[in-house]
Each structure stands twice: as C-alpha cells, then as structure tokens.
Amino acid sequence: MHSPSRRRLLGAVGTAALGGLAAGCPARQPPRLAVSVHPDGRFGWNETTRAARDAVRVGVEQVATRAERSLDVSVETSVTAGKPVPPDAVSTADQQALFDSVERWLRDRDAYDDGACHLYLPRLPFDQVLGYGAANRDVASGGAVAFANLGATEFWDDRAVSENMAVHEWLHTVVRPDIAAAVNGSRCEHDLGVVARRDLETVVVTPLATSYADTTLFGGETRWHGSGCYDHASFSIHDGRELRPQYWTHTWQLSDATLRATTRYVDEYLR
C-alpha cells in the first residue's frame, strides 16, 4: 500500500482547518520548516550556492520526515532561492554586525520571515573574524539569520565541507542547548553530530560535527577548526579517536541524535 504524498497530507490538513473554522474552533497550523537561502551578491546563484541550497533541502526533508513519523503530524517545508545580498549592504566587522545588517536589508525589502531561517552564503575566504559560519538564534525566537562562508570552506577545504556547513548553520536555528542536553547529555549542539569510521583509513563526519571532529590546527578534518563549543567525549558517536584516520569525508546524512533533537524542537517550539 502506498503512503499518501506530502501534498495530499497538506491538502487534508487544509480541509480539516476549514472544517474547524466552520465549527467555530480555531485551527492549528502545521509546524513549518522554512529556509530562505541568499547568496553573496558579487557571485549570485552558481554551482556552489545551488549545491549548498540542495544540501539544506535534503537536511530539511530529513528533519520533516522524522518529525512526521515521530509526532504523527504533517510538517510544512520550504527551501527557497532568495535574492542575492549586495556586499555594500552587509557589515563584516564581526558576526553580530553581519547578522544585524542582513536582517536589516531583508526587513527593508519586506522579505524577512519571522518564522524562517535566512541563510546567507558570503564568499570571504580570508575573513578570520567571520570564520566558516554561525547563526544568531533559533527560528521560534522571531526568525533567524545564519551564514555559511562558502568562500572560506571552498578555498580552504572542499565542496563537501561547504555543503555540510550550510546544513550545519541551518541546524543551529532548529535546536536549542536545553534540547541538546536532554537528548545527548551535552548542551553543546555540535555534540549531536557523529564522527563514524567507515573503514580503518576513513572517517565520515555528519553536518553538526563538521569543523569540530578534529582539533588539529592544520590538515585535520577541516583546515580551520571551529571556535564554538565542543567536547569530543560527548559526540553521540566518535570513532576517530583511537586510530587517527588517513581520510576525512563528509555526509549530508544527519545523525540520529540530531534528528531526535530537531524533532523535539518541532514538537516543543513549532507546533
């Protein structure tokens, strides 16, 4: 027997909502996972930015599918290609200045969605102040701005790291430290990730662990190590400690701990 499509499920929700209104009962909206992706205006939409957007779309679908299965609800999803942000509209003095200026630019154009993550993809390979990326808050707090510095990840690492960092920063907007602690025993959201050994020479890193899987300053899992919280003893799985791998690879597949944490976030903050 075939499962109903998401479109049919959403249609059924809409019908139920109309019925609820007719009966005088307020209808509950389905939880929503929305991301608007905005490339650097100097480069616009190209192969790199489209690949990052596609990776985020896969991440959103994984979270929605787990939440639907676990919570018995329909989850609305949206990953859109937003307008490129012109460089003269963005302050790169520090991460907070970037967040504020991107949000201001979006609001000035009536393009800020207070229930979505607005993911900006700058190309600044030598900006150590910004690093590889960050997020300012979770989406239930009035929307969020995040950025993944594809210029840095492409220059110092590779396309796989770029894609994982785009997913990584979006994930920070749909999970919170208290939920991470309840799921994994650590308030650090990076520890929800997995560093799993594929064979004796190769270790695979999931998005939230990307740039945190190895502490080597040069030539580890990524060229530059993340500067946020991490505790290698607290990764949900870490197979890379005992025998240092020769090869580091990256996967879009989210860890089970990440999916459990994002499902809790959907249940507690988006329903």
Coordinates of C-alpha atoms in Angstrom, one line a residue:
M1 CA 0.0 0.0 0.0
H2 CA 1.4 3.4 -1.0
S3 CA 1.8 6.2 1.6
P4 CA -0.1 9.5 0.8
S5 CA 2.1 12.2 -0.6
R6 CA 3.0 15.3 1.4
R7 CA 0.9 17.4 -0.9
R8 CA -2.1 15.2 -0.2
L9 CA -1.4 15.3 3.5
L10 CA -1.2 19.1 3.4
G11 CA -4.4 19.2 1.4
A12 CA -6.1 17.1 4.1
V13 CA -4.8 19.5 6.8
G14 CA -6.3 22.4 4.9
T15 CA -9.7 20.7 4.6
A16 CA -9.6 19.9 8.3
A17 CA -8.7 23.5 9.1
L18 CA -11.7 24.8 7.1
G19 CA -13.9 22.3 8.9
G20 CA -12.6 23.6 12.2
L21 CA -13.3 27.2 11.3
A22 CA -16.8 26.3 10.2
A23 CA -17.4 24.7 13.6
G24 CA -16.2 27.8 15.3
C25 CA -12.9 26.1 16.5
P26 CA -9.5 27.7 15.9
A27 CA -7.5 25.5 13.5
R28 CA -3.9 24.7 14.5
Q29 CA -1.4 25.3 11.7
P30 CA 1.0 22.5 10.9
P31 CA 4.6 23.0 12.1
R32 CA 6.8 24.7 9.4
L33 CA 10.4 24.3 8.5
A34 CA 11.3 27.2 6.2
V35 CA 14.7 28.4 4.9
S36 CA 15.4 31.3 2.5
V37 CA 18.9 31.0 1.0
H38 CA 20.6 34.2 -0.1
P39 CA 23.9 34.1 -2.0
D40 CA 26.6 36.8 -2.0
G41 CA 25.6 39.5 -4.5
R42 CA 29.0 39.5 -6.1
F43 CA 28.6 36.0 -7.3
G44 CA 24.8 35.3 -7.2
W45 CA 23.4 31.8 -7.9
N46 CA 26.1 29.5 -9.3
E47 CA 27.0 25.8 -9.0
T48 CA 28.4 26.2 -5.4
T49 CA 25.5 28.1 -4.0
R50 CA 22.9 25.8 -5.6
A51 CA 24.7 22.8 -4.2
A52 CA 24.6 24.3 -0.7
R53 CA 20.9 25.1 -1.1
D54 CA 20.2 21.5 -2.3
A55 CA 22.1 20.1 0.7
V56 CA 20.0 22.2 3.1
R57 CA 16.8 21.0 1.3
V58 CA 17.9 17.4 2.0
G59 CA 18.5 18.3 5.6
V60 CA 15.1 19.9 5.9
E61 CA 13.4 16.8 4.4
Q62 CA 15.2 14.5 6.8
V63 CA 14.0 16.6 9.8
A64 CA 10.5 16.8 8.5
T65 CA 10.3 13.1 7.8
R66 CA 11.5 12.1 11.3
A67 CA 9.1 14.6 12.9
E68 CA 6.1 13.5 10.9
R69 CA 6.8 9.8 11.8
S70 CA 7.5 10.5 15.5
L71 CA 4.8 13.1 16.2
D72 CA 2.1 11.9 13.8
V73 CA 1.8 15.4 12.3
S74 CA 2.3 16.9 8.8
V75 CA 5.2 19.3 8.6
E76 CA 5.3 22.1 6.0
T77 CA 8.7 22.6 4.4
S78 CA 10.0 25.3 2.2
V79 CA 13.6 25.9 0.9
T80 CA 13.6 28.9 -1.4
A81 CA 16.2 30.7 -3.6
G82 CA 16.2 34.2 -2.2
K83 CA 17.7 37.3 -3.8
P84 CA 21.5 37.8 -3.6
V85 CA 22.5 40.2 -0.9
P86 CA 24.7 43.1 -2.3
P87 CA 28.0 43.3 -0.5
D88 CA 27.6 47.0 0.3
A89 CA 24.5 46.1 2.4
V90 CA 26.5 43.7 4.7
S91 CA 28.7 44.7 7.5
T92 CA 31.5 42.2 8.2
A93 CA 33.0 43.9 11.2
D94 CA 32.1 40.8 13.2
Q95 CA 29.4 38.1 13.2
Q96 CA 26.8 40.2 15.1
A97 CA 27.2 43.0 12.6
L98 CA 26.7 40.6 9.7
F99 CA 23.5 39.2 11.3
D100 CA 22.1 42.7 12.0
S101 CA 22.9 44.1 8.6
V102 CA 21.5 41.1 6.7
E103 CA 18.3 41.2 8.8
R104 CA 18.0 45.0 8.2
W105 CA 18.4 44.5 4.4
L106 CA 15.7 41.9 4.4
R107 CA 13.3 43.9 6.5
D108 CA 13.8 47.0 4.4
R109 CA 12.5 44.9 1.4
D110 CA 9.7 43.3 3.4
A111 CA 11.5 40.0 2.8
Y112 CA 12.1 38.9 6.4
D113 CA 10.0 36.0 7.5
D114 CA 9.8 35.8 11.3
G115 CA 9.2 32.0 11.2
A116 CA 12.1 31.1 8.9
C117 CA 15.9 30.8 8.8
H118 CA 17.5 33.3 6.4
L119 CA 20.8 31.6 5.3
Y120 CA 23.3 34.0 3.8
L121 CA 26.2 32.5 1.8
P122 CA 29.1 35.0 1.7
R123 CA 32.4 34.4 -0.2
L124 CA 35.0 35.7 2.1
P125 CA 37.9 33.2 2.2
F126 CA 40.3 35.3 4.3
D127 CA 38.0 36.8 6.9
Q128 CA 39.1 35.2 10.1
V129 CA 36.6 37.2 12.2
L130 CA 33.7 35.6 10.4
G131 CA 35.2 32.1 10.2
Y132 CA 33.2 29.4 8.5
G133 CA 29.8 30.4 9.7
A134 CA 27.4 31.0 12.6
A135 CA 23.7 31.5 13.5
N136 CA 22.2 34.2 15.7
R137 CA 19.2 32.4 17.3
D138 CA 16.6 29.7 16.8
V139 CA 13.6 30.4 14.4
A140 CA 11.0 30.3 17.1
S141 CA 12.5 33.4 18.6
G142 CA 11.3 35.6 15.7
G143 CA 13.1 34.1 12.8
A144 CA 16.8 33.6 12.5
V145 CA 19.8 34.7 10.4
A146 CA 22.6 32.3 9.7
F147 CA 25.6 32.3 7.4
A148 CA 27.9 29.7 5.9
N149 CA 31.1 31.3 4.5
L150 CA 31.4 29.3 1.3
G151 CA 34.3 31.4 0.2
A152 CA 36.3 30.1 3.2
T153 CA 35.1 26.5 3.0
E154 CA 35.7 26.2 -0.7
F155 CA 39.1 27.8 -0.6
W156 CA 40.5 26.0 2.5
D157 CA 38.6 22.7 2.2
D158 CA 36.2 21.4 -0.5
R159 CA 32.6 21.3 -1.8
A160 CA 31.6 18.6 0.7
V161 CA 32.6 20.8 3.7
S162 CA 30.8 23.8 2.1
E163 CA 27.6 21.8 1.8
N164 CA 27.8 20.4 5.3
M165 CA 28.5 23.8 6.8
A166 CA 25.4 25.2 5.1
V167 CA 23.3 22.4 6.7
H168 CA 25.3 22.8 10.0
E169 CA 24.3 26.5 10.4
W170 CA 20.7 26.0 9.5
L171 CA 20.5 23.2 12.1
H172 CA 21.6 25.6 14.8
T173 CA 18.3 27.5 14.1
V174 CA 16.1 24.5 14.8
V175 CA 17.6 23.1 18.0
R176 CA 18.5 24.6 21.4
P177 CA 21.1 23.8 24.1
D178 CA 18.5 22.6 26.6
I179 CA 17.2 20.1 24.0
A180 CA 20.7 19.0 23.0
A181 CA 21.4 18.3 26.7
A182 CA 18.1 16.3 27.1
V183 CA 19.0 14.2 24.0
N184 CA 22.8 13.8 24.3
G185 CA 23.8 14.9 27.8
S186 CA 25.7 18.0 26.5
R187 CA 24.3 21.5 26.0
C188 CA 26.7 21.9 23.0
E189 CA 24.7 21.4 19.8
H190 CA 27.8 20.3 17.9
D191 CA 28.0 17.2 20.1
L192 CA 24.8 15.9 18.5
G193 CA 26.9 15.1 15.4
V194 CA 28.6 11.8 14.6
V195 CA 32.2 11.0 13.6
A196 CA 31.9 7.4 12.3
R197 CA 34.6 5.1 11.0
R198 CA 33.9 3.7 7.5
D199 CA 37.0 1.6 7.5
L200 CA 40.5 1.6 9.0
E201 CA 41.6 4.6 7.0
T202 CA 38.4 6.6 6.6
V203 CA 36.1 8.5 9.0
V204 CA 32.8 10.1 8.0
V205 CA 31.5 13.3 9.6
T206 CA 27.9 14.5 9.8
P207 CA 26.9 18.1 9.5
L208 CA 26.8 19.3 13.1
A209 CA 30.2 17.7 13.8
T210 CA 31.7 19.3 10.7
S211 CA 34.7 21.5 11.6
Y212 CA 34.6 20.1 15.1
A213 CA 35.6 16.4 14.5
D214 CA 39.3 17.0 14.9
T215 CA 41.3 19.5 16.9
T216 CA 44.4 19.6 14.7
L217 CA 45.1 23.2 13.7
F218 CA 46.4 22.3 10.2
G219 CA 45.3 19.5 8.0
G220 CA 42.8 17.8 10.2
E221 CA 39.1 17.2 9.4
T222 CA 38.9 20.8 8.1
R223 CA 41.8 23.2 7.6
W224 CA 40.5 25.5 10.3
H225 CA 38.8 24.2 13.5
G226 CA 35.5 25.6 14.7
S227 CA 35.7 28.1 17.5
G228 CA 32.3 27.3 19.2
C229 CA 31.6 24.7 21.9
Y230 CA 32.7 21.1 21.6
D231 CA 33.6 18.2 23.8
H232 CA 34.9 15.2 21.9
A233 CA 33.9 12.9 24.7
S234 CA 30.3 14.0 24.2
F235 CA 29.8 13.4 20.4
S236 CA 26.9 11.0 20.0
I237 CA 29.3 8.7 18.2
H238 CA 33.0 9.3 17.8
D239 CA 35.1 6.5 16.1
G240 CA 38.0 8.7 15.2
R241 CA 39.9 9.0 18.5
E242 CA 41.6 5.7 18.9
L243 CA 43.3 5.5 15.5
R244 CA 43.8 8.7 13.6
P245 CA 42.2 8.3 10.1
Q246 CA 44.1 9.0 6.9
Y247 CA 41.0 10.3 5.2
W248 CA 38.1 12.5 6.4
T249 CA 34.9 12.5 4.4
H250 CA 31.5 14.2 4.9
T251 CA 27.9 13.2 4.6
W252 CA 24.6 15.0 4.4
Q253 CA 23.0 12.3 6.5
L254 CA 22.0 13.7 9.8
S255 CA 22.8 11.7 12.9
D256 CA 20.1 10.0 14.9
A257 CA 20.8 12.4 17.9
T258 CA 20.4 15.4 15.6
L259 CA 17.1 14.0 14.3
R260 CA 15.8 13.3 17.8
A261 CA 16.8 16.8 18.9
T262 CA 15.2 18.6 15.9
T263 CA 12.0 16.5 16.4
R264 CA 11.8 17.7 20.0
Y265 CA 12.3 21.3 18.8
V266 CA 9.5 20.9 16.3
D267 CA 7.2 19.4 19.0
E268 CA 8.0 22.0 21.7
Y269 CA 8.5 25.2 19.7
L270 CA 6.9 25.0 16.3
R271 CA 3.6 23.2 17.0

